[in-house]
Amino acid sequence: MIEQKLLEQICDLVLASDIYPEQMPLEWMSRLVQMHHQRWLYCSMKGEDLVAVGGAYRIKSWDESYLYNLPESEDGDILFIPFVAAKREHKTALLRLLRFCLKDNPGIREIIYFKKQTPHNRQEIIRHPLPSYTRKVQLSRRPRIAIREPVYS
């Protein structure tokens, strides 16, 4: 797929999802292009069709400024996910994107993401620590070996 066409699909999906309603479309497009150049966009495709997109980058520590400004470079063991968007019929694509992000960023100890405001709840930041065994598996990247006791008959 042509890069420009993919970026257009990403912009259309993000704007249609109404993630940050207060942010102007031009600001969104600028932010998405910056994230694309930094390789912080993760996409899930079905053929030539974009079904889900998310942004994610590593940070050292949480600061509210990450909601509005992108860092110059990524560093740290916290994965910040400022947005995700998916077509209604492909909601499981978001879980696959998260799994890919974690595989692509080994050694993550915490995930921080922005929970969208709905009529039933307010906007909030969710901090989700990852279990230590998950980080060890990601760092070692070795397959798990099951050690079994011998069975005597």
GROMACS .gro file of N, CA and C in nm:
model
  459
    1MET      N    1   0.084  -0.118   0.000
    1MET     CA    2   0.000   0.000   0.000
    1MET      C    3   0.089   0.124   0.000
    2ILE      N    4   0.045   0.224  -0.069
    2ILE     CA    5   0.118   0.350  -0.075
    2ILE      C    6   0.109   0.419   0.061
    3GLU      N    7   0.222   0.473   0.106
    3GLU     CA    8   0.231   0.537   0.238
    3GLU      C    9   0.129   0.649   0.255
    4GLN      N   10   0.112   0.730   0.153
    4GLN     CA   11   0.018   0.842   0.161
    4GLN      C   12  -0.125   0.792   0.179
    5LYS      N   13  -0.161   0.686   0.109
    5LYS     CA   14  -0.297   0.632   0.120
    5LYS      C   15  -0.319   0.575   0.261
    6LEU      N   16  -0.218   0.509   0.315
    6LEU     CA   17  -0.228   0.454   0.450
    6LEU      C   18  -0.246   0.567   0.552
    7LEU      N   19  -0.168   0.675   0.539
    7LEU     CA   20  -0.182   0.788   0.630
    7LEU      C   21  -0.321   0.851   0.620
    8GLU      N   22  -0.377   0.856   0.500
    8GLU     CA   23  -0.513   0.908   0.484
    8GLU      C   24  -0.614   0.820   0.557
    9GLN      N   25  -0.599   0.687   0.544
    9GLN     CA   26  -0.689   0.595   0.614
    9GLN      C   27  -0.674   0.609   0.765
   10ILE      N   28  -0.549   0.626   0.813
   10ILE     CA   29  -0.525   0.643   0.956
   10ILE      C   30  -0.595   0.770   1.006
   11CYS      N   31  -0.576   0.880   0.934
   11CYS     CA   32  -0.641   1.007   0.973
   11CYS      C   33  -0.792   0.992   0.975
   12ASP      N   34  -0.849   0.930   0.873
   12ASP     CA   35  -0.994   0.913   0.866
   12ASP      C   36  -1.046   0.831   0.984
   13LEU      N   37  -0.976   0.720   1.017
   13LEU     CA   38  -1.020   0.634   1.126
   13LEU      C   39  -1.010   0.706   1.260
   14VAL      N   40  -0.900   0.776   1.283
   14VAL     CA   41  -0.881   0.846   1.411
   14VAL      C   42  -0.982   0.959   1.427
   15LEU      N   43  -1.002   1.037   1.322
   15LEU     CA   44  -1.098   1.148   1.331
   15LEU      C   45  -1.241   1.097   1.350
   16ALA      N   46  -1.275   0.985   1.286
   16ALA     CA   47  -1.409   0.929   1.300
   16ALA      C   48  -1.432   0.871   1.440
   17SER      N   49  -1.325   0.828   1.507
   17SER     CA   50  -1.340   0.767   1.640
   17SER      C   51  -1.363   0.871   1.749
   18ASP      N   52  -1.335   0.998   1.722
   18ASP     CA   53  -1.363   1.106   1.817
   18ASP      C   54  -1.293   1.084   1.951
   19ILE      N   55  -1.163   1.052   1.946
   19ILE     CA   56  -1.086   1.020   2.066
   19ILE      C   57  -1.069   1.143   2.154
   20TYR      N   58  -1.011   1.247   2.098
   20TYR     CA   59  -0.996   1.375   2.168
   20TYR      C   60  -1.085   1.476   2.097
   21PRO      N   61  -1.211   1.491   2.137
   21PRO     CA   62  -1.301   1.579   2.062
   21PRO      C   63  -1.257   1.725   2.061
   22GLU      N   64  -1.178   1.767   2.162
   22GLU     CA   65  -1.136   1.906   2.167
   22GLU      C   66  -1.020   1.937   2.073
   23GLN      N   67  -0.956   1.834   2.020
   23GLN     CA   68  -0.841   1.857   1.931
   23GLN      C   69  -0.888   1.875   1.787
   24MET      N   70  -0.837   1.978   1.723
   24MET     CA   71  -0.876   2.010   1.586
   24MET      C   72  -0.820   1.906   1.489
   25PRO      N   73  -0.890   1.879   1.378
   25PRO     CA   74  -0.843   1.779   1.281
   25PRO      C   75  -0.702   1.807   1.228
   26LEU      N   76  -0.668   1.933   1.205
   26LEU     CA   77  -0.534   1.965   1.155
   26LEU      C   78  -0.427   1.930   1.258
   27GLU      N   79  -0.457   1.952   1.385
   27GLU     CA   80  -0.364   1.914   1.492
   27GLU      C   81  -0.345   1.762   1.495
   28TRP      N   82  -0.456   1.689   1.479
   28TRP     CA   83  -0.448   1.544   1.476
   28TRP      C   84  -0.361   1.497   1.361
   29MET      N   85  -0.384   1.551   1.244
   29MET     CA   86  -0.307   1.507   1.127
   29MET      C   87  -0.159   1.535   1.146
   30SER      N   88  -0.127   1.652   1.200
   30SER     CA   89   0.013   1.685   1.226
   30SER      C   90   0.075   1.588   1.325
   31ARG      N   91   0.001   1.558   1.431
   31ARG     CA   92   0.051   1.465   1.533
   31ARG      C   93   0.070   1.325   1.474
   32LEU      N   94  -0.025   1.280   1.394
   32LEU     CA   95  -0.014   1.147   1.333
   32LEU      C   96   0.105   1.137   1.238
   33VAL      N   97   0.130   1.242   1.161
   33VAL     CA   98   0.245   1.242   1.070
   33VAL      C   99   0.375   1.237   1.151
   34GLN      N  100   0.382   1.314   1.261
   34GLN     CA  101   0.502   1.310   1.346
   34GLN      C  102   0.522   1.170   1.404
   35MET      N  103   0.414   1.109   1.451
   35MET     CA  104   0.425   0.975   1.509
   35MET      C  105   0.465   0.873   1.401
   36HIS      N  106   0.417   0.892   1.282
   36HIS     CA  107   0.454   0.804   1.172
   36HIS      C  108   0.604   0.814   1.144
   37HIS      N  109   0.657   0.933   1.141
   37HIS     CA  110   0.800   0.952   1.114
   37HIS      C  111   0.887   0.894   1.225
   38GLN      N  112   0.836   0.894   1.347
   38GLN     CA  113   0.910   0.836   1.460
   38GLN      C  114   0.890   0.684   1.470
   39ARG      N  115   0.802   0.629   1.386
   39ARG     CA  116   0.768   0.486   1.386
   39ARG      C  117   0.694   0.447   1.515
   40TRP      N  118   0.602   0.533   1.559
   40TRP     CA  119   0.524   0.509   1.679
   40TRP      C  120   0.380   0.475   1.648
   41LEU      N  121   0.346   0.452   1.522
   41LEU     CA  122   0.212   0.412   1.485
   41LEU      C  123   0.210   0.262   1.457
   42TYR      N  124   0.108   0.196   1.507
   42TYR     CA  125   0.091   0.053   1.485
   42TYR      C  126  -0.043   0.032   1.416
   43CYS      N  127  -0.042  -0.041   1.305
   43CYS     CA  128  -0.162  -0.059   1.225
   43CYS      C  129  -0.197  -0.207   1.211
   44SER      N  130  -0.325  -0.233   1.203
   44SER     CA  131  -0.374  -0.367   1.175
   44SER      C  132  -0.452  -0.359   1.044
   45MET      N  133  -0.411  -0.440   0.949
   45MET     CA  134  -0.470  -0.435   0.815
   45MET      C  135  -0.545  -0.563   0.785
   46LYS      N  136  -0.647  -0.550   0.704
   46LYS     CA  137  -0.716  -0.666   0.648
   46LYS      C  138  -0.715  -0.644   0.497
   47GLY      N  139  -0.619  -0.706   0.433
   47GLY     CA  140  -0.595  -0.680   0.291
   47GLY      C  141  -0.541  -0.540   0.275
   48GLU      N  142  -0.609  -0.458   0.198
   48GLU     CA  143  -0.570  -0.318   0.178
   48GLU      C  144  -0.646  -0.223   0.271
   49ASP      N  145  -0.728  -0.279   0.358
   49ASP     CA  146  -0.816  -0.199   0.443
   49ASP      C  147  -0.759  -0.188   0.584
   50LEU      N  148  -0.749  -0.067   0.636
   50LEU     CA  149  -0.705  -0.043   0.772
   50LEU      C  150  -0.821  -0.072   0.867
   51VAL      N  151  -0.800  -0.160   0.967
   51VAL     CA  152  -0.908  -0.192   1.060
   51VAL      C  153  -0.882  -0.137   1.199
   52ALA      N  154  -0.754  -0.113   1.234
   52ALA     CA  155  -0.723  -0.057   1.366
   52ALA      C  156  -0.588   0.014   1.360
   53VAL      N  157  -0.575   0.115   1.445
   53VAL     CA  158  -0.450   0.190   1.455
   53VAL      C  159  -0.432   0.234   1.600
   54GLY      N  160  -0.308   0.241   1.640
   54GLY     CA  161  -0.277   0.288   1.774
   54GLY      C  162  -0.141   0.355   1.773
   55GLY      N  163  -0.123   0.445   1.866
   55GLY     CA  164   0.006   0.510   1.883
   55GLY      C  165   0.066   0.462   2.014
   56ALA      N  166   0.196   0.439   2.016
   56ALA     CA  167   0.261   0.393   2.139
   56ALA      C  168   0.409   0.428   2.133
   57TYR      N  169   0.461   0.475   2.248
   57TYR     CA  170   0.604   0.502   2.258
   57TYR      C  171   0.648   0.488   2.403
   58ARG      N  172   0.778   0.466   2.420
   58ARG     CA  173   0.835   0.444   2.552
   58ARG      C  174   0.869   0.577   2.619
   59ILE      N  175   0.844   0.582   2.751
   59ILE     CA  176   0.879   0.700   2.831
   59ILE      C  177   0.948   0.653   2.959
   60LYS      N  178   1.023   0.745   3.021
   60LYS     CA  179   1.092   0.710   3.146
   60LYS      C  180   0.999   0.720   3.266
   61SER      N  181   0.920   0.826   3.271
   61SER     CA  182   0.826   0.845   3.381
   61SER      C  183   0.706   0.924   3.329
   62TRP      N  184   0.593   0.910   3.397
   62TRP     CA  185   0.470   0.973   3.353
   62TRP      C  186   0.470   1.122   3.384
   63ASP      N  187   0.423   1.199   3.288
   63ASP     CA  188   0.404   1.342   3.301
   63ASP      C  189   0.283   1.378   3.216
   64GLU      N  190   0.194   1.461   3.269
   64GLU     CA  191   0.072   1.498   3.196
   64GLU      C  192   0.099   1.566   3.062
   65SER      N  193   0.218   1.619   3.044
   65SER     CA  194   0.249   1.687   2.918
   65SER      C  195   0.246   1.590   2.799
   66TYR      N  196   0.261   1.459   2.825
   66TYR     CA  197   0.255   1.361   2.717
   66TYR      C  198   0.118   1.354   2.652
   67LEU      N  199   0.015   1.404   2.720
   67LEU     CA  200  -0.118   1.408   2.661
   67LEU      C  201  -0.125   1.507   2.545
   68TYR      N  202  -0.038   1.609   2.549
   68TYR     CA  203  -0.047   1.717   2.451
   68TYR      C  204   0.076   1.730   2.362
   69ASN      N  205   0.191   1.682   2.409
   69ASN     CA  206   0.315   1.697   2.333
   69ASN      C  207   0.385   1.563   2.316
   70LEU      N  208   0.444   1.545   2.200
   70LEU     CA  209   0.522   1.423   2.176
   70LEU      C  210   0.665   1.444   2.222
   71PRO      N  211   0.728   1.341   2.277
   71PRO     CA  212   0.869   1.356   2.314
   71PRO      C  213   0.957   1.358   2.189
   72GLU      N  214   1.080   1.407   2.204
   72GLU     CA  215   1.172   1.410   2.090
   72GLU      C  216   1.217   1.269   2.052
   73SER      N  217   1.235   1.184   2.154
   73SER     CA  218   1.272   1.045   2.129
   73SER      C  219   1.211   0.960   2.239
   74GLU      N  220   1.205   0.831   2.214
   74GLU     CA  221   1.148   0.743   2.315
   74GLU      C  222   1.260   0.679   2.396
   75ASP      N  223   1.233   0.659   2.524
   75ASP     CA  224   1.330   0.599   2.613
   75ASP      C  225   1.258   0.560   2.741
   76GLY      N  226   1.296   0.450   2.802
   76GLY     CA  227   1.237   0.411   2.928
   76GLY      C  228   1.169   0.276   2.922
   77ASP      N  229   1.109   0.238   3.035
   77ASP     CA  230   1.044   0.107   3.042
   77ASP      C  231   0.893   0.118   3.069
   78ILE      N  232   0.837   0.233   3.034
   78ILE     CA  233   0.692   0.254   3.041
   78ILE      C  234   0.642   0.274   2.899
   79LEU      N  235   0.537   0.203   2.861
   79LEU     CA  236   0.478   0.218   2.728
   79LEU      C  237   0.355   0.306   2.741
   80PHE      N  238   0.359   0.425   2.679
   80PHE     CA  239   0.245   0.515   2.680
   80PHE      C  240   0.169   0.499   2.549
   81ILE      N  241   0.040   0.475   2.560
   81ILE     CA  242  -0.048   0.459   2.444
   81ILE      C  243  -0.146   0.575   2.444
   82PRO      N  244  -0.117   0.682   2.368
   82PRO     CA  245  -0.204   0.800   2.371
   82PRO      C  246  -0.340   0.780   2.304
   83PHE      N  247  -0.349   0.684   2.210
   83PHE     CA  248  -0.478   0.661   2.145
   83PHE      C  249  -0.479   0.525   2.076
   84VAL      N  250  -0.598   0.472   2.061
   84VAL     CA  251  -0.624   0.356   1.976
   84VAL      C  252  -0.759   0.380   1.909
   85ALA      N  253  -0.774   0.328   1.790
   85ALA     CA  254  -0.900   0.342   1.718
   85ALA      C  255  -0.918   0.219   1.631
   86ALA      N  256  -1.039   0.170   1.625
   86ALA     CA  257  -1.069   0.052   1.543
   86ALA      C  258  -1.208   0.067   1.483
   87LYS      N  259  -1.228   0.000   1.372
   87LYS     CA  260  -1.362  -0.006   1.315
   87LYS      C  261  -1.447  -0.094   1.406
   88ARG      N  262  -1.575  -0.063   1.413
   88ARG     CA  263  -1.665  -0.133   1.505
   88ARG      C  264  -1.661  -0.285   1.489
   89GLU      N  265  -1.656  -0.332   1.369
   89GLU     CA  266  -1.662  -0.476   1.345
   89GLU      C  267  -1.530  -0.548   1.372
   90HIS      N  268  -1.425  -0.474   1.409
   90HIS     CA  269  -1.293  -0.534   1.431
   90HIS      C  270  -1.236  -0.493   1.567
   91LYS      N  271  -1.313  -0.504   1.674
   91LYS     CA  272  -1.266  -0.463   1.806
   91LYS      C  273  -1.151  -0.550   1.859
   92THR      N  274  -1.144  -0.677   1.819
   92THR     CA  275  -1.035  -0.762   1.868
   92THR      C  276  -0.901  -0.723   1.806
   93ALA      N  277  -0.905  -0.644   1.702
   93ALA     CA  278  -0.780  -0.598   1.640
   93ALA      C  279  -0.699  -0.512   1.737
   94LEU      N  280  -0.765  -0.444   1.830
   94LEU     CA  281  -0.694  -0.363   1.928
   94LEU      C  282  -0.610  -0.450   2.022
   95LEU      N  283  -0.661  -0.564   2.060
   95LEU     CA  284  -0.585  -0.655   2.145
   95LEU      C  285  -0.462  -0.708   2.070
   96ARG      N  286  -0.480  -0.741   1.944
   96ARG     CA  287  -0.366  -0.786   1.863
   96ARG      C  288  -0.261  -0.675   1.850
   97LEU      N  289  -0.307  -0.551   1.836
   97LEU     CA  290  -0.213  -0.439   1.829
   97LEU      C  291  -0.133  -0.427   1.959
   98LEU      N  292  -0.201  -0.440   2.073
   98LEU     CA  293  -0.132  -0.432   2.202
   98LEU      C  294  -0.029  -0.542   2.215
   99ARG      N  295  -0.065  -0.663   2.177
   99ARG     CA  296   0.031  -0.774   2.183
   99ARG      C  297   0.152  -0.746   2.095
  100PHE      N  298   0.129  -0.691   1.977
  100PHE     CA  299   0.240  -0.660   1.888
  100PHE      C  300   0.327  -0.550   1.947
  101CYS      N  301   0.265  -0.447   2.007
  101CYS     CA  302   0.341  -0.339   2.071
  101CYS      C  303   0.431  -0.393   2.181
  102LEU      N  304   0.379  -0.484   2.262
  102LEU     CA  305   0.458  -0.540   2.370
  102LEU      C  306   0.572  -0.628   2.316
  103LYS      N  307   0.545  -0.698   2.208
  103LYS     CA  308   0.651  -0.781   2.148
  103LYS      C  309   0.758  -0.692   2.085
  104ASP      N  310   0.716  -0.580   2.030
  104ASP     CA  311   0.807  -0.487   1.965
  104ASP      C  312   0.886  -0.403   2.066
  105ASN      N  313   0.839  -0.395   2.190
  105ASN     CA  314   0.902  -0.316   2.295
  105ASN      C  315   0.930  -0.404   2.417
  106PRO      N  316   1.033  -0.486   2.413
  106PRO     CA  317   1.060  -0.575   2.527
  106PRO      C  318   1.104  -0.497   2.650
  107GLY      N  319   1.078  -0.553   2.767
  107GLY     CA  320   1.122  -0.492   2.892
  107GLY      C  321   1.029  -0.388   2.948
  108ILE      N  322   0.906  -0.382   2.902
  108ILE     CA  323   0.809  -0.285   2.952
  108ILE      C  324   0.760  -0.330   3.090
  109ARG      N  325   0.761  -0.238   3.188
  109ARG     CA  326   0.714  -0.271   3.322
  109ARG      C  327   0.575  -0.215   3.351
  110GLU      N  328   0.531  -0.119   3.270
  110GLU     CA  329   0.401  -0.057   3.293
  110GLU      C  330   0.346  -0.004   3.162
  111ILE      N  331   0.214  -0.012   3.148
  111ILE     CA  332   0.144   0.046   3.033
  111ILE      C  333   0.057   0.159   3.086
  112ILE      N  334   0.062   0.273   3.021
  112ILE     CA  335  -0.024   0.386   3.056
  112ILE      C  336  -0.104   0.421   2.932
  113TYR      N  337  -0.235   0.431   2.950
  113TYR     CA  338  -0.319   0.469   2.836
  113TYR      C  339  -0.429   0.562   2.881
  114PHE      N  340  -0.490   0.626   2.785
  114PHE     CA  341  -0.593   0.726   2.806
  114PHE      C  342  -0.728   0.660   2.782
  115LYS      N  343  -0.814   0.663   2.881
  115LYS     CA  344  -0.948   0.606   2.866
  115LYS      C  345  -1.043   0.713   2.814
  116LYS      N  346  -1.109   0.683   2.706
  116LYS     CA  347  -1.198   0.778   2.641
  116LYS      C  348  -1.319   0.811   2.730
  117GLN      N  349  -1.360   0.935   2.725
  117GLN     CA  350  -1.477   0.979   2.801
  117GLN      C  351  -1.604   0.931   2.732
  118THR      N  352  -1.694   0.878   2.811
  118THR     CA  353  -1.825   0.837   2.761
  118THR      C  354  -1.930   0.905   2.848
  119PRO      N  355  -2.057   0.892   2.814
  119PRO     CA  356  -2.159   0.953   2.900
  119PRO      C  357  -2.160   0.896   3.042
  120HIS      N  358  -2.104   0.774   3.059
  120HIS     CA  359  -2.107   0.709   3.190
  120HIS      C  360  -1.981   0.730   3.272
  121ASN      N  361  -1.874   0.775   3.212
  121ASN     CA  362  -1.750   0.798   3.289
  121ASN      C  363  -1.677   0.920   3.237
  122ARG      N  364  -1.582   0.966   3.317
  122ARG     CA  365  -1.503   1.082   3.275
  122ARG      C  366  -1.371   1.033   3.216
  123GLN      N  367  -1.300   1.124   3.150
  123GLN     CA  368  -1.170   1.089   3.094
  123GLN      C  369  -1.072   1.061   3.207
  124GLU      N  370  -0.991   0.959   3.188
  124GLU     CA  371  -0.892   0.930   3.291
  124GLU      C  372  -0.773   0.857   3.232
  125ILE      N  373  -0.663   0.865   3.304
  125ILE     CA  374  -0.541   0.795   3.267
  125ILE      C  375  -0.540   0.664   3.344
  126ILE      N  376  -0.518   0.555   3.275
  126ILE     CA  377  -0.511   0.423   3.338
  126ILE      C  378  -0.365   0.379   3.339
  127ARG      N  379  -0.317   0.340   3.456
  127ARG     CA  380  -0.181   0.288   3.472
  127ARG      C  381  -0.193   0.140   3.504
  128HIS      N  382  -0.132   0.058   3.420
  128HIS     CA  383  -0.143  -0.087   3.437
  128HIS      C  384  -0.003  -0.148   3.443
  129PRO      N  385   0.043  -0.185   3.565
  129PRO     CA  386   0.175  -0.249   3.574
  129PRO      C  387   0.170  -0.390   3.516
  130LEU      N  388   0.277  -0.430   3.451
  130LEU     CA  389   0.286  -0.564   3.396
  130LEU      C  390   0.353  -0.655   3.498
  131PRO      N  391   0.310  -0.779   3.507
  131PRO     CA  392   0.375  -0.872   3.599
  131PRO      C  393   0.522  -0.890   3.562
  132SER      N  394   0.604  -0.913   3.661
  132SER     CA  395   0.748  -0.926   3.637
  132SER      C  396   0.781  -1.043   3.547
  133TYR      N  397   0.704  -1.153   3.554
  133TYR     CA  398   0.735  -1.267   3.468
  133TYR      C  399   0.717  -1.233   3.321
  134THR      N  400   0.625  -1.141   3.291
  134THR     CA  401   0.604  -1.098   3.152
  134THR      C  402   0.728  -1.026   3.101
  135ARG      N  403   0.785  -0.940   3.185
  135ARG     CA  404   0.903  -0.865   3.143
  135ARG      C  405   1.021  -0.960   3.122
  136LYS      N  406   1.037  -1.060   3.209
  136LYS     CA  407   1.149  -1.153   3.195
  136LYS      C  408   1.138  -1.231   3.067
  137VAL      N  409   1.017  -1.276   3.035
  137VAL     CA  410   0.998  -1.351   2.911
  137VAL      C  411   1.029  -1.263   2.792
  138GLN      N  412   0.985  -1.137   2.796
  138GLN     CA  413   1.011  -1.046   2.685
  138GLN      C  414   1.160  -1.018   2.671
  139LEU      N  415   1.230  -1.000   2.782
  139LEU     CA  416   1.372  -0.970   2.775
  139LEU      C  417   1.452  -1.088   2.726
  140SER      N  418   1.419  -1.208   2.771
  140SER     CA  419   1.499  -1.323   2.732
  140SER      C  420   1.465  -1.370   2.591
  141ARG      N  421   1.340  -1.357   2.551
  141ARG     CA  422   1.292  -1.400   2.420
  141ARG      C  423   1.323  -1.547   2.393
  142ARG      N  424   1.338  -1.626   2.497
  142ARG     CA  425   1.358  -1.770   2.482
  142ARG      C  426   1.224  -1.840   2.493
  143PRO      N  427   1.207  -1.950   2.420
  143PRO     CA  428   1.081  -2.022   2.436
  143PRO      C  429   1.072  -2.085   2.574
  144ARG      N  430   0.952  -2.096   2.625
  144ARG     CA  431   0.931  -2.159   2.754
  144ARG      C  432   0.950  -2.309   2.741
  145ILE      N  433   1.017  -2.366   2.839
  145ILE     CA  434   1.038  -2.510   2.840
  145ILE      C  435   0.969  -2.564   2.965
  146ALA      N  436   0.883  -2.660   2.947
  146ALA     CA  437   0.814  -2.720   3.060
  146ALA      C  438   0.897  -2.837   3.111
  147ILE      N  439   0.934  -2.834   3.239
  147ILE     CA  440   1.010  -2.942   3.299
  147ILE      C  441   0.911  -3.029   3.374
  148ARG      N  442   0.907  -3.155   3.338
  148ARG     CA  443   0.812  -3.248   3.398
  148ARG      C  444   0.886  -3.356   3.476
  149GLU      N  445   0.823  -3.399   3.582
  149GLU     CA  446   0.878  -3.510   3.660
  149GLU      C  447   0.861  -3.638   3.579
  150PRO      N  448   0.960  -3.727   3.586
  150PRO     CA  449   0.942  -3.855   3.514
  150PRO      C  450   0.832  -3.938   3.580
  151VAL      N  451   0.761  -4.010   3.501
  151VAL     CA  452   0.652  -4.093   3.549
  151VAL      C  453   0.703  -4.237   3.555
  152TYR      N  454   0.697  -4.296   3.672
  152TYR     CA  455   0.741  -4.434   3.691
  152TYR      C  456   0.619  -4.523   3.701
  153SER      N  457   0.625  -4.634   3.633
  153SER     CA  458   0.510  -4.724   3.640
  153SER      C  459   0.544  -4.850   3.716
   0.00000   0.00000   0.00000
